[in-house]
Short mmCIF file of C-alpha atoms in Angstrom, two decimals:
data_model
loop_
_atom_site.label_atom_id
_atom_site.label_comp_id
_atom_site.label_asym_id
_atom_site.label_seq_id
_atom_site.Cartn_x
_atom_site.Cartn_y
_atom_site.Cartn_z
CA MET A 29 52.18 -60.17 -96.88
CA LEU A 30 48.98 -62.05 -96.03
CA SER A 31 47.69 -62.44 -92.52
CA HIS A 32 48.74 -65.68 -90.84
CA LYS A 33 45.08 -66.68 -90.58
CA TYR A 34 44.54 -66.85 -94.32
CA HIS A 35 46.66 -68.73 -96.81
CA ASN A 36 46.54 -69.05 -100.57
CA SER A 37 47.43 -72.70 -100.25
CA SER A 38 47.76 -75.27 -97.52
CA ARG A 39 49.06 -78.78 -97.19
CA ARG A 40 45.49 -79.58 -96.12
CA GLY A 41 44.20 -78.64 -99.53
CA SER A 42 44.44 -76.05 -102.30
CA GLY A 43 42.86 -72.62 -102.34
CA ALA A 44 42.50 -69.84 -99.77
CA VAL A 45 41.67 -71.02 -96.26
CA TYR A 46 41.04 -69.62 -92.80
CA MET A 47 43.00 -71.28 -90.01
CA MET A 48 44.54 -70.34 -86.67
CA GLY A 49 47.62 -72.52 -87.01
CA ASP A 50 48.36 -76.00 -88.27
CA HIS A 51 46.75 -77.55 -85.18
CA THR A 52 43.37 -75.96 -85.97
CA LEU A 53 40.74 -76.56 -88.65
CA ALA A 54 41.44 -75.20 -92.13
CA VAL A 55 38.23 -73.61 -93.44
CA PRO A 56 38.24 -73.19 -97.24
CA MET A 57 36.99 -69.93 -98.69
CA GLU A 58 35.07 -72.21 -101.05
CA LEU A 59 32.58 -72.55 -98.17
CA PHE A 60 31.49 -68.96 -98.74
CA ALA A 61 31.59 -69.31 -102.53
CA VAL A 62 29.15 -72.22 -102.20
CA ASN A 63 26.93 -70.03 -100.02
CA ARG A 64 26.89 -67.35 -102.69
CA ARG A 65 25.99 -69.87 -105.39
CA ARG A 66 23.15 -71.24 -103.27
CA LEU A 67 21.83 -67.73 -102.73
CA CYS A 68 21.92 -66.92 -106.45
CA ASP A 69 20.21 -70.19 -107.32
CA ARG A 70 17.43 -69.37 -104.89
CA LEU A 71 17.04 -65.77 -106.07
CA ARG A 72 16.87 -66.83 -109.73
CA LYS A 73 13.81 -68.94 -108.87
CA ASN A 74 12.05 -65.92 -107.39
CA THR A 75 9.94 -64.39 -110.16
CA ARG A 76 10.05 -61.00 -108.43
CA VAL A 77 13.83 -60.82 -108.81
CA PRO A 78 14.99 -59.60 -112.26
CA GLU A 79 17.82 -61.45 -113.99
CA ASP A 80 20.17 -58.47 -113.83
CA ALA A 81 19.64 -57.80 -110.11
CA ALA A 82 22.58 -57.49 -107.73
CA VAL A 83 22.80 -58.24 -104.01
CA VAL A 84 24.47 -55.48 -101.99
CA LEU A 85 25.50 -56.22 -98.39
CA GLN A 86 27.19 -53.96 -95.88
CA GLY A 87 29.57 -55.57 -93.42
CA GLY A 88 29.97 -54.60 -89.80
CA ASP A 89 31.87 -51.62 -88.46
CA GLU A 90 33.99 -51.29 -85.35
CA ILE A 91 31.96 -50.18 -82.32
CA PRO A 92 33.60 -47.58 -80.05
CA HIS A 93 33.70 -48.23 -76.32
CA TYR A 94 31.38 -45.36 -75.44
CA ALA A 95 33.25 -42.06 -76.00
CA SER A 96 36.73 -43.49 -75.54
CA ASP A 97 39.37 -44.10 -78.21
CA THR A 98 39.11 -47.88 -77.76
CA VAL A 99 36.76 -50.24 -79.56
CA HIS A 100 35.00 -53.50 -78.78
CA LEU A 101 36.65 -56.62 -80.22
CA PHE A 102 35.27 -56.76 -83.74
CA GLN A 103 32.97 -59.55 -84.91
CA GLN A 104 31.58 -59.58 -88.44
CA GLU A 105 27.87 -59.17 -89.11
CA ALA A 106 26.53 -62.69 -89.63
CA TYR A 107 24.93 -62.33 -93.07
CA PHE A 108 28.10 -60.73 -94.42
CA GLN A 109 30.21 -63.48 -92.83
CA TRP A 110 27.96 -66.13 -94.39
CA THR A 111 28.33 -64.57 -97.83
CA PHE A 112 31.99 -63.56 -97.90
CA GLY A 113 33.86 -64.79 -94.79
CA VAL A 114 35.46 -61.37 -94.31
CA GLU A 115 36.63 -60.70 -90.76
CA MET A 116 37.58 -57.05 -91.25
CA PRO A 117 35.34 -54.01 -90.62
CA GLY A 118 34.15 -51.42 -93.10
CA TYR A 119 33.56 -53.68 -96.12
CA TYR A 120 30.74 -53.90 -98.66
CA GLY A 121 30.01 -56.87 -100.90
CA VAL A 122 28.14 -57.32 -104.16
CA VAL A 123 26.94 -60.52 -105.79
CA GLN A 124 25.56 -60.47 -109.34
CA VAL A 125 22.51 -62.73 -109.33
CA SER A 126 22.72 -63.89 -112.96
CA SER A 127 26.39 -64.87 -112.97
CA GLY A 128 27.24 -65.23 -109.29
CA LYS A 129 30.13 -62.79 -109.74
CA SER A 130 31.44 -61.64 -106.35
CA ILE A 131 32.91 -58.21 -105.61
CA LEU A 132 34.29 -56.85 -102.36
CA PHE A 133 34.71 -53.15 -101.59
CA MET A 134 37.37 -52.39 -99.01
CA PRO A 135 37.90 -49.15 -97.07
CA ARG A 136 40.59 -46.87 -98.47
CA LEU A 137 42.78 -46.35 -95.43
CA PRO A 138 45.41 -43.61 -95.03
CA GLU A 139 49.10 -44.45 -94.98
CA GLU A 140 49.18 -43.38 -91.32
CA TYR A 141 47.05 -46.47 -90.56
CA SER A 142 50.02 -48.77 -91.19
CA ILE A 143 52.05 -47.13 -88.42
CA TRP A 144 49.52 -47.93 -85.71
CA MET A 145 47.46 -50.80 -87.09
CA GLY A 146 49.75 -52.75 -89.38
CA HIS A 147 49.99 -53.71 -93.03
CA LEU A 148 47.71 -51.99 -95.55
CA PHE A 149 46.24 -54.70 -97.72
CA THR A 150 46.00 -54.13 -101.45
CA PRO A 151 42.93 -55.09 -103.49
CA GLU A 152 44.97 -57.89 -105.05
CA GLU A 153 45.78 -59.31 -101.62
CA ILE A 154 42.15 -59.15 -100.49
CA LYS A 155 41.06 -60.87 -103.72
CA ALA A 156 43.42 -63.76 -102.98
CA LYS A 157 42.63 -63.75 -99.27
CA TYR A 158 38.89 -64.20 -99.71
CA ALA A 159 38.82 -65.85 -103.15
CA VAL A 160 36.40 -63.39 -104.76
CA ASP A 161 36.25 -62.26 -108.38
CA GLU A 162 37.07 -58.57 -107.94
CA VAL A 163 38.02 -56.09 -105.24
CA PHE A 164 37.68 -52.28 -105.30
CA TYR A 165 37.62 -49.50 -102.74
CA VAL A 166 34.38 -48.42 -101.08
CA ASP A 167 34.58 -44.99 -102.73
CA GLU A 168 34.35 -46.78 -106.11
CA ILE A 169 31.12 -48.61 -105.38
CA VAL A 170 28.82 -46.28 -107.36
CA LYS A 171 31.09 -46.37 -110.40
CA VAL A 172 31.36 -50.17 -110.35
CA LEU A 173 27.64 -50.73 -109.81
CA SER A 174 26.81 -48.26 -112.59
CA SER A 175 29.00 -50.21 -114.99
CA MET A 176 27.06 -53.39 -114.12
CA GLN A 177 23.75 -51.63 -114.93
CA PRO A 178 21.54 -53.61 -112.53
CA SER A 179 17.82 -52.89 -112.80
CA LEU A 180 17.47 -53.65 -109.07
CA LEU A 181 19.72 -53.67 -106.01
CA LEU A 182 18.70 -56.14 -103.32
CA THR A 183 19.62 -54.91 -99.85
CA LEU A 184 19.01 -56.68 -96.56
CA SER A 185 16.33 -55.61 -94.10
CA GLY A 186 14.24 -57.89 -91.92
CA VAL A 187 13.21 -58.48 -88.32
CA ASN A 188 15.11 -61.13 -86.37
CA SER A 189 12.45 -63.27 -84.67
CA ASP A 190 14.72 -63.94 -81.66
CA SER A 191 15.91 -60.43 -80.86
CA GLY A 192 13.11 -58.39 -82.42
CA LEU A 193 15.80 -56.19 -83.97
CA THR A 194 15.90 -55.20 -87.63
CA ASN A 195 18.84 -55.71 -89.96
CA GLN A 196 20.02 -52.40 -91.35
CA ALA A 197 20.03 -52.34 -95.15
CA ALA A 198 23.25 -51.31 -96.91
CA MET A 199 23.71 -47.55 -97.23
CA PHE A 200 26.37 -45.60 -99.12
CA ASP A 201 26.71 -42.24 -100.81
CA GLY A 202 25.02 -42.49 -104.20
CA ILE A 203 22.70 -45.42 -103.51
CA SER A 204 19.75 -43.16 -104.35
CA GLU A 205 20.86 -43.32 -108.01
CA PHE A 206 19.71 -46.97 -108.13
CA ASN A 207 16.42 -48.82 -107.89
CA VAL A 208 16.57 -50.53 -104.48
CA ASN A 209 14.44 -53.22 -102.81
CA ASP A 210 15.12 -54.05 -99.14
CA THR A 211 12.46 -56.73 -98.54
CA LEU A 212 13.03 -59.47 -101.15
CA LEU A 213 16.46 -60.58 -99.98
CA TYR A 214 15.87 -61.23 -96.26
CA PRO A 215 13.60 -64.32 -96.44
CA GLU A 216 15.66 -65.86 -99.25
CA ILE A 217 19.09 -65.53 -97.66
CA SER A 218 17.69 -66.49 -94.25
CA GLU A 219 16.21 -69.68 -95.71
CA CYS A 220 19.64 -70.47 -97.17
CA ARG A 221 21.17 -70.10 -93.71
CA VAL A 222 18.67 -72.54 -92.17
CA ILE A 223 20.11 -75.46 -94.17
CA LYS A 224 23.82 -75.92 -93.59
CA THR A 225 26.21 -77.24 -96.22
CA PRO A 226 28.61 -80.11 -95.40
CA MET A 227 31.46 -77.59 -95.14
CA GLU A 228 29.53 -75.46 -92.67
CA ILE A 229 28.69 -78.53 -90.60
CA GLU A 230 32.39 -79.40 -90.39
CA VAL A 231 33.17 -75.98 -88.92
CA ILE A 232 30.33 -76.33 -86.41
CA ARG A 233 31.60 -79.84 -85.60
CA TYR A 234 35.05 -78.40 -84.89
CA ALA A 235 33.65 -75.65 -82.64
CA ASN A 236 31.76 -78.40 -80.80
CA LYS A 237 34.87 -80.56 -80.47
CA ILE A 238 36.91 -77.79 -78.90
CA SER A 239 34.05 -76.62 -76.66
CA SER A 240 33.31 -80.19 -75.54
CA GLU A 241 36.94 -80.66 -74.54
CA ALA A 242 36.86 -77.35 -72.68
CA HIS A 243 33.80 -78.46 -70.69
CA ILE A 244 35.61 -81.68 -69.79
CA GLN A 245 38.58 -79.65 -68.55
CA ILE A 246 36.24 -77.84 -66.16
CA MET A 247 34.78 -81.13 -64.91
CA LYS A 248 38.29 -82.30 -64.10
CA LYS A 249 39.54 -79.07 -62.51
CA ILE A 250 36.53 -77.72 -60.60
CA ARG A 251 36.74 -77.83 -56.81
CA PRO A 252 34.42 -76.47 -54.12
CA GLY A 253 35.78 -73.12 -53.04
CA MET A 254 36.55 -71.95 -56.56
CA TYR A 255 34.59 -69.08 -58.07
CA GLU A 256 32.27 -69.43 -61.03
CA TYR A 257 34.40 -67.06 -63.12
CA GLN A 258 37.42 -69.31 -62.62
CA CYS A 259 35.54 -72.09 -64.39
CA GLU A 260 34.67 -69.62 -67.13
CA ALA A 261 38.37 -68.78 -67.41
CA ILE A 262 39.27 -72.46 -67.81
CA PHE A 263 36.79 -72.70 -70.68
CA LEU A 264 37.96 -69.53 -72.43
CA GLU A 265 41.64 -70.41 -72.12
CA TYR A 266 41.17 -73.88 -73.60
CA CYS A 267 39.01 -72.73 -76.50
CA TYR A 268 41.46 -70.03 -77.54
CA TYR A 269 44.82 -71.60 -76.63
CA VAL A 270 44.04 -75.08 -77.93
CA GLY A 271 41.33 -74.47 -80.51
CA GLY A 272 42.05 -71.01 -81.89
CA CYS A 273 38.56 -69.81 -80.93
CA ARG A 274 39.12 -66.14 -80.18
CA HIS A 275 35.43 -65.55 -79.62
CA VAL A 276 32.69 -67.29 -77.69
CA ALA A 277 29.26 -67.54 -79.27
CA TYR A 278 27.49 -65.86 -76.32
CA THR A 279 28.09 -64.71 -72.77
CA CYS A 280 29.29 -67.65 -70.68
CA ILE A 281 26.76 -68.95 -68.13
CA CYS A 282 28.46 -70.47 -65.07
CA GLY A 283 25.70 -70.92 -62.53
CA SER A 284 26.28 -72.81 -59.28
CA GLY A 285 23.71 -73.56 -56.61
CA ASN A 286 20.62 -71.40 -56.97
CA ASN A 287 22.25 -69.50 -59.84
CA GLY A 288 21.61 -72.55 -62.00
CA ALA A 289 17.95 -71.50 -61.99
CA VAL A 290 18.81 -68.15 -63.63
CA LEU A 291 18.34 -69.00 -67.29
CA HIS A 292 20.67 -66.34 -68.71
CA TYR A 293 23.03 -66.00 -65.75
CA GLY A 294 26.45 -64.48 -66.43
CA HIS A 295 25.38 -60.99 -67.52
CA ALA A 296 26.74 -57.81 -65.95
CA SER A 297 24.30 -57.88 -63.03
CA ALA A 298 25.03 -61.54 -62.30
CA PRO A 299 28.63 -61.91 -63.52
CA ASN A 300 29.62 -65.49 -62.66
CA SER A 301 31.01 -64.20 -59.37
CA LYS A 302 29.62 -66.60 -56.74
CA ARG A 303 31.85 -68.88 -54.69
CA ILE A 304 31.08 -72.52 -55.57
CA ASN A 305 30.12 -74.48 -52.46
CA ASP A 306 30.46 -78.15 -51.68
CA GLY A 307 27.14 -79.76 -52.65
CA ASP A 308 26.26 -77.17 -55.28
CA MET A 309 24.82 -78.34 -58.57
CA CYS A 310 26.58 -76.50 -61.40
CA LEU A 311 25.00 -75.54 -64.70
CA PHE A 312 27.62 -74.36 -67.19
CA ASP A 313 26.38 -73.19 -70.59
CA MET A 314 29.26 -72.11 -72.84
CA GLY A 315 30.23 -72.42 -76.48
CA GLY A 316 33.24 -71.35 -78.50
CA SER A 317 33.03 -69.81 -81.97
CA TYR A 318 35.36 -70.57 -84.88
CA CYS A 319 35.41 -68.71 -88.20
CA GLY A 320 32.15 -67.14 -87.05
CA TYR A 321 30.33 -70.46 -86.48
CA ALA A 322 28.92 -71.19 -83.04
CA SER A 323 28.63 -74.03 -80.60
CA ASP A 324 26.23 -74.09 -77.65
CA ILE A 325 26.79 -76.71 -74.95
CA THR A 326 25.41 -77.03 -71.43
CA CYS A 327 26.80 -79.46 -68.85
CA SER A 328 25.30 -79.94 -65.40
CA PHE A 329 27.15 -81.71 -62.59
CA PRO A 330 27.80 -81.51 -58.84
CA ALA A 331 30.74 -79.36 -57.81
CA ASN A 332 32.24 -82.11 -55.63
CA GLY A 333 31.93 -84.80 -58.30
CA LYS A 334 29.33 -86.92 -56.52
CA PHE A 335 25.59 -86.70 -57.24
CA THR A 336 23.23 -86.60 -54.27
CA ARG A 337 19.94 -88.48 -54.46
CA ASP A 338 18.03 -85.34 -55.47
CA GLN A 339 20.67 -84.30 -57.99
CA ARG A 340 20.64 -87.75 -59.52
CA HIS A 341 16.83 -87.81 -59.79
CA ILE A 342 16.56 -84.40 -61.45
CA TYR A 343 19.54 -84.98 -63.72
CA ASN A 344 18.30 -88.35 -64.94
CA ALA A 345 14.83 -86.92 -65.60
CA VAL A 346 16.34 -84.28 -67.89
CA LEU A 347 18.70 -86.79 -69.51
CA LYS A 348 15.78 -89.10 -70.27
CA ALA A 349 13.98 -86.22 -72.01
CA ASN A 350 17.13 -85.37 -73.97
CA ASP A 351 17.63 -88.97 -75.06
CA ALA A 352 13.99 -89.33 -76.14
CA VAL A 353 14.21 -86.30 -78.42
CA MET A 354 17.56 -87.48 -79.76
CA GLN A 355 15.92 -90.76 -80.81
CA ALA A 356 12.70 -89.27 -82.18
CA ALA A 357 14.01 -86.25 -84.12
CA ARG A 358 14.20 -86.79 -87.89
CA PRO A 359 13.06 -85.15 -91.14
CA GLY A 360 9.31 -84.55 -91.28
CA VAL A 361 8.95 -84.27 -87.50
CA SER A 362 7.52 -81.10 -85.97
CA TRP A 363 9.86 -79.33 -83.55
CA THR A 364 6.87 -78.41 -81.39
CA ASP A 365 6.09 -82.13 -81.06
CA MET A 366 9.67 -82.69 -79.87
CA HIS A 367 9.21 -79.98 -77.25
CA ARG A 368 6.01 -81.61 -76.03
CA LEU A 369 7.71 -85.02 -75.94
CA ALA A 370 10.46 -83.65 -73.70
CA ASN A 371 7.87 -81.97 -71.46
CA ARG A 372 5.85 -85.14 -71.09
CA ILE A 373 8.84 -87.23 -70.08
CA LEU A 374 10.05 -84.63 -67.60
CA LEU A 375 6.63 -84.44 -65.92
CA GLU A 376 6.35 -88.21 -65.78
CA GLU A 377 9.74 -88.42 -64.07
CA LEU A 378 8.93 -85.67 -61.57
CA ARG A 379 5.65 -87.40 -60.76
CA ASP A 380 7.39 -90.76 -60.30
CA LYS A 381 9.88 -89.12 -57.91
CA GLY A 382 7.04 -87.68 -55.80
CA ILE A 383 7.59 -84.04 -56.72
CA LEU A 384 4.38 -83.87 -58.75
CA LYS A 385 1.10 -85.77 -58.53
CA GLY A 386 -1.82 -86.42 -60.85
CA ASP A 387 -2.40 -87.10 -64.54
CA VAL A 388 0.34 -85.93 -66.89
CA ASP A 389 -2.10 -85.03 -69.69
CA GLU A 390 -3.93 -82.74 -67.30
CA MET A 391 -0.60 -81.28 -66.14
CA LEU A 392 0.30 -80.43 -69.71
CA LYS A 393 -3.05 -78.70 -70.24
CA ALA A 394 -2.55 -76.71 -67.03
CA GLY A 395 0.90 -75.50 -68.16
CA ILE A 396 2.85 -77.31 -65.44
CA ALA A 397 5.73 -78.08 -67.82
CA ALA A 398 6.41 -74.37 -68.31
CA ILE A 399 6.92 -73.97 -64.55
CA PHE A 400 9.89 -76.32 -64.56
CA GLN A 401 11.12 -75.64 -68.11
CA PRO A 402 10.08 -72.11 -69.08
CA HIS A 403 12.22 -72.04 -72.22
CA GLY A 404 11.93 -73.83 -75.54
CA LEU A 405 13.48 -77.22 -76.24
CA GLY A 406 16.12 -75.77 -78.55
CA HIS A 407 16.88 -73.49 -81.47
CA PHE A 408 18.65 -73.23 -84.79
CA MET A 409 22.40 -72.70 -84.52
CA GLY A 410 24.97 -71.54 -87.04
CA LEU A 411 26.69 -68.19 -87.42
CA ASP A 412 24.38 -66.92 -84.69
CA VAL A 413 23.97 -69.07 -81.62
CA HIS A 414 20.22 -68.45 -81.98
CA ASP A 415 20.36 -68.72 -85.73
CA VAL A 416 17.94 -67.10 -88.14
CA GLY A 417 14.97 -68.68 -89.89
CA GLY A 418 12.80 -69.63 -86.95
CA TYR A 419 9.62 -67.96 -88.15
CA LEU A 420 10.00 -67.17 -91.84
CA PRO A 421 6.98 -66.77 -94.15
CA GLY A 422 5.52 -70.07 -95.33
CA HIS A 423 6.42 -71.95 -92.15
CA PRO A 424 4.53 -72.61 -88.89
CA GLU A 425 3.92 -69.53 -86.77
CA ARG A 426 4.80 -69.24 -83.10
CA PRO A 427 2.43 -71.40 -80.96
CA ASP A 428 0.22 -69.84 -78.28
CA GLU A 429 0.51 -72.67 -75.74
CA ALA A 430 2.33 -71.80 -72.50
CA GLY A 431 5.96 -72.84 -72.65
CA VAL A 432 5.67 -73.92 -76.28
CA ASN A 433 5.35 -70.25 -77.19
CA LYS A 434 8.96 -69.80 -76.09
CA LEU A 435 10.20 -72.00 -78.92
CA ARG A 436 12.53 -70.11 -81.24
CA THR A 437 11.17 -72.14 -84.16
CA ALA A 438 8.15 -74.34 -84.78
CA ARG A 439 9.34 -75.68 -88.11
CA ILE A 440 9.26 -79.19 -89.53
CA LEU A 441 12.74 -80.71 -89.42
CA GLU A 442 14.72 -81.03 -92.65
CA PRO A 443 18.13 -82.55 -93.45
CA GLY A 444 20.92 -80.03 -93.00
CA MET A 445 19.32 -78.16 -90.12
CA VAL A 446 21.51 -77.70 -87.04
CA LEU A 447 19.68 -77.33 -83.73
CA THR A 448 20.26 -77.57 -80.02
CA ILE A 449 18.43 -80.13 -77.90
CA GLU A 450 18.35 -78.62 -74.41
CA PRO A 451 15.63 -79.79 -72.04
CA GLY A 452 15.94 -78.50 -68.49
CA CYS A 453 14.40 -78.58 -65.05
CA TYR A 454 14.68 -75.58 -62.73
CA PHE A 455 13.34 -74.58 -59.35
CA ILE A 456 12.61 -70.88 -59.87
CA ASP A 457 10.96 -69.22 -56.88
CA THR A 458 8.94 -66.76 -58.97
CA LEU A 459 7.35 -69.52 -61.04
CA LEU A 460 6.87 -71.88 -58.10
CA ASP A 461 5.18 -69.21 -55.98
CA ARG A 462 2.92 -68.26 -58.87
CA ALA A 463 1.94 -71.91 -59.44
CA LEU A 464 1.35 -72.63 -55.75
CA SER A 465 -1.07 -69.70 -55.57
CA ASN A 466 -2.97 -70.91 -58.65
CA PRO A 467 -5.55 -73.60 -57.75
CA GLU A 468 -5.49 -74.98 -61.30
CA GLN A 469 -1.77 -75.69 -60.99
CA SER A 470 -1.09 -76.13 -57.27
CA LYS A 471 -3.11 -79.35 -57.16
CA PHE A 472 -0.36 -81.05 -59.16
CA LEU A 473 2.52 -79.86 -56.97
CA VAL A 474 3.64 -81.67 -53.82
CA ARG A 475 4.29 -78.57 -51.71
CA GLU A 476 6.59 -80.26 -49.19
CA GLU A 477 8.87 -81.55 -51.95
CA ILE A 478 8.79 -78.27 -53.82
CA ASP A 479 9.76 -76.32 -50.72
CA ARG A 480 12.51 -78.81 -49.93
CA LEU A 481 14.02 -78.35 -53.41
CA ARG A 482 14.02 -74.55 -53.34
CA GLY A 483 17.59 -73.41 -53.82
CA PHE A 484 18.46 -76.52 -55.82
CA GLY A 485 19.10 -74.43 -58.92
CA GLY A 486 18.62 -76.30 -62.14
CA VAL A 487 19.77 -78.90 -64.63
CA ARG A 488 20.08 -78.35 -68.35
CA ILE A 489 21.55 -80.83 -70.82
CA GLU A 490 22.29 -79.19 -74.15
CA ASP A 491 23.66 -80.89 -77.24
CA ASP A 492 24.14 -79.58 -80.78
CA VAL A 493 22.79 -81.88 -83.49
CA VAL A 494 22.59 -81.94 -87.28
CA VAL A 495 19.50 -83.40 -88.92
CA THR A 496 20.27 -86.14 -91.45
CA GLU A 497 18.05 -88.18 -93.77
CA THR A 498 17.50 -90.79 -91.05
CA GLY A 499 17.70 -88.93 -87.76
CA VAL A 500 20.16 -86.65 -86.01
CA ILE A 501 23.89 -86.78 -85.36
CA ASN A 502 25.09 -85.40 -82.04
CA LEU A 503 28.10 -83.13 -82.56
CA THR A 504 28.61 -82.62 -78.82
CA LYS A 505 31.00 -85.07 -77.13
CA VAL A 506 30.89 -84.74 -73.36
CA PRO A 507 30.16 -87.17 -70.50
CA ARG A 508 26.39 -87.39 -70.11
CA THR A 509 25.42 -90.23 -67.77
CA VAL A 510 25.86 -89.88 -64.02
CA LYS A 511 28.48 -92.63 -64.12
CA GLU A 512 30.43 -90.96 -66.95
CA ILE A 513 30.41 -87.59 -65.20
CA GLU A 514 31.51 -88.97 -61.84
CA GLU A 515 34.30 -90.98 -63.47
CA THR A 516 35.51 -87.98 -65.46
CA MET A 517 35.55 -85.75 -62.40
CA ALA A 518 37.30 -88.44 -60.35
CA SER A 519 39.96 -88.77 -63.04
CA GLY A 520 40.69 -85.08 -62.63
CA HIS A 521 41.31 -85.59 -58.92
CA LYS A 522 43.56 -88.53 -59.72
CA GLU A 523 45.55 -86.56 -62.28
CA GLU A 524 45.98 -83.74 -59.77
CA THR A 525 47.21 -86.12 -57.06
CA THR A 526 49.66 -87.79 -59.46
CA ALA A 527 51.00 -84.44 -60.61
CA HIS A 528 51.46 -83.36 -56.99
CA LYS A 529 53.38 -86.54 -56.14
CA GLU A 530 55.65 -86.12 -59.15
CA ALA A 531 56.30 -82.48 -58.25
CA HIS A 532 56.93 -83.18 -54.53
CA PRO A 533 58.40 -86.73 -54.20
CA HIS A 534 60.13 -85.98 -50.88
CA ASN A 535 56.90 -84.84 -49.27
CA VAL A 536 55.27 -88.09 -50.36
CA LYS A 537 58.06 -90.16 -48.72
CA CYS A 538 57.75 -88.20 -45.49
CA GLN A 539 54.02 -88.75 -45.45
CA LYS A 540 54.56 -92.50 -45.84
CA ILE A 541 57.07 -92.58 -42.96
CA LEU A 542 54.71 -90.63 -40.75
#
């Protein structure tokens, strides 16, 4: 019997699909078949790849929790997910470049497995589940590959420009019998992942829809006195219960008050554990993941639902930068130019509000923008939240300019790219102290205002967009203006009051009499 998450047919369409119930998005396995065809088309154009070559990928394995007999919740390696859509550990996959023929190799599990872990799938079931051409066991991989007689096996090895880590090429007993190349595949398959297909974009759109709704739930339910992790729990519950998103795309960032100035808050040493105070600005950066595809959304708002003057000024400065990039981004535009555009607008706004002084061009040359926004404007997003392809051969290299050198890509925009637009403004003591002690930078800072805003935290506004032929489409649907945010948060208070009255009608009558 097939897993409930995969069906051979669906009233939403024919063919095998991934879905987490009829209320969630049905993702056709054709999505991954299209990916394989795109990869083969690209490899066939590479004169260094022989016609009879075969791609060999190794999927992820379960990771033990240290030396215990438990394991971390499994998530598939992204390149393997992109190629086959397999959510199970221990698999290998082969794609014949000339024909596009797809073969999965599944682990041969003992009968005892079924007692503790459930149904043992047959090769026929896996073939139907993932809509591939053939399925064998892993211990048959040498025999099957030998029968194909490839002159070259293409395995995957390359350095991820975000993490600095290297993909581990496929390894199995007997691979030494074949001619293997582990460098040709990485740039080709990574370039395929940079441009998303319409089906991939629909999955990312769905992850954005669910994550946007989850952020709105937090806006409605947050109250001073709650803890940051309780807001994280609201997000996680909604994404999974309503949207079928078992995973999040990254560790949730729920910074309140000064924690909003910690760019990657939420890790084990800063675990979303602070009590949220009245007057705190909150910066919540969270995104659900569906069928392996990510979302990445940041919302910033005051915990009590009402912006102070300072909060309004900083928020609107960041929103203006976000809006400017949203309007200017289109095919042929350099992403580094978009970063500089956002920086310029932010500095102009901070100067107009009396936080900075002087000429903005000179501020940019002095690296003032990197003091208030030390990260890049945004990044590719797909199966990885910081998706691959940022600095592939043949594309612009990482810039040297302060702040701009933090960009995760410097590429020219093309239709089908999915990126985040996430300008921010933070008051980080380390950077402020460093700037105030630097004569070339301190002359632009109004010290009294800077000192007054210490402890403010930060504001980040992050949307996920897809590049089209004429511009970008924003996949993120959350309140963005000050008015929209305040109204949304007020509606949550109203809903809570109404629910309380309906639950306790006698108390309401007594209150009226009193």
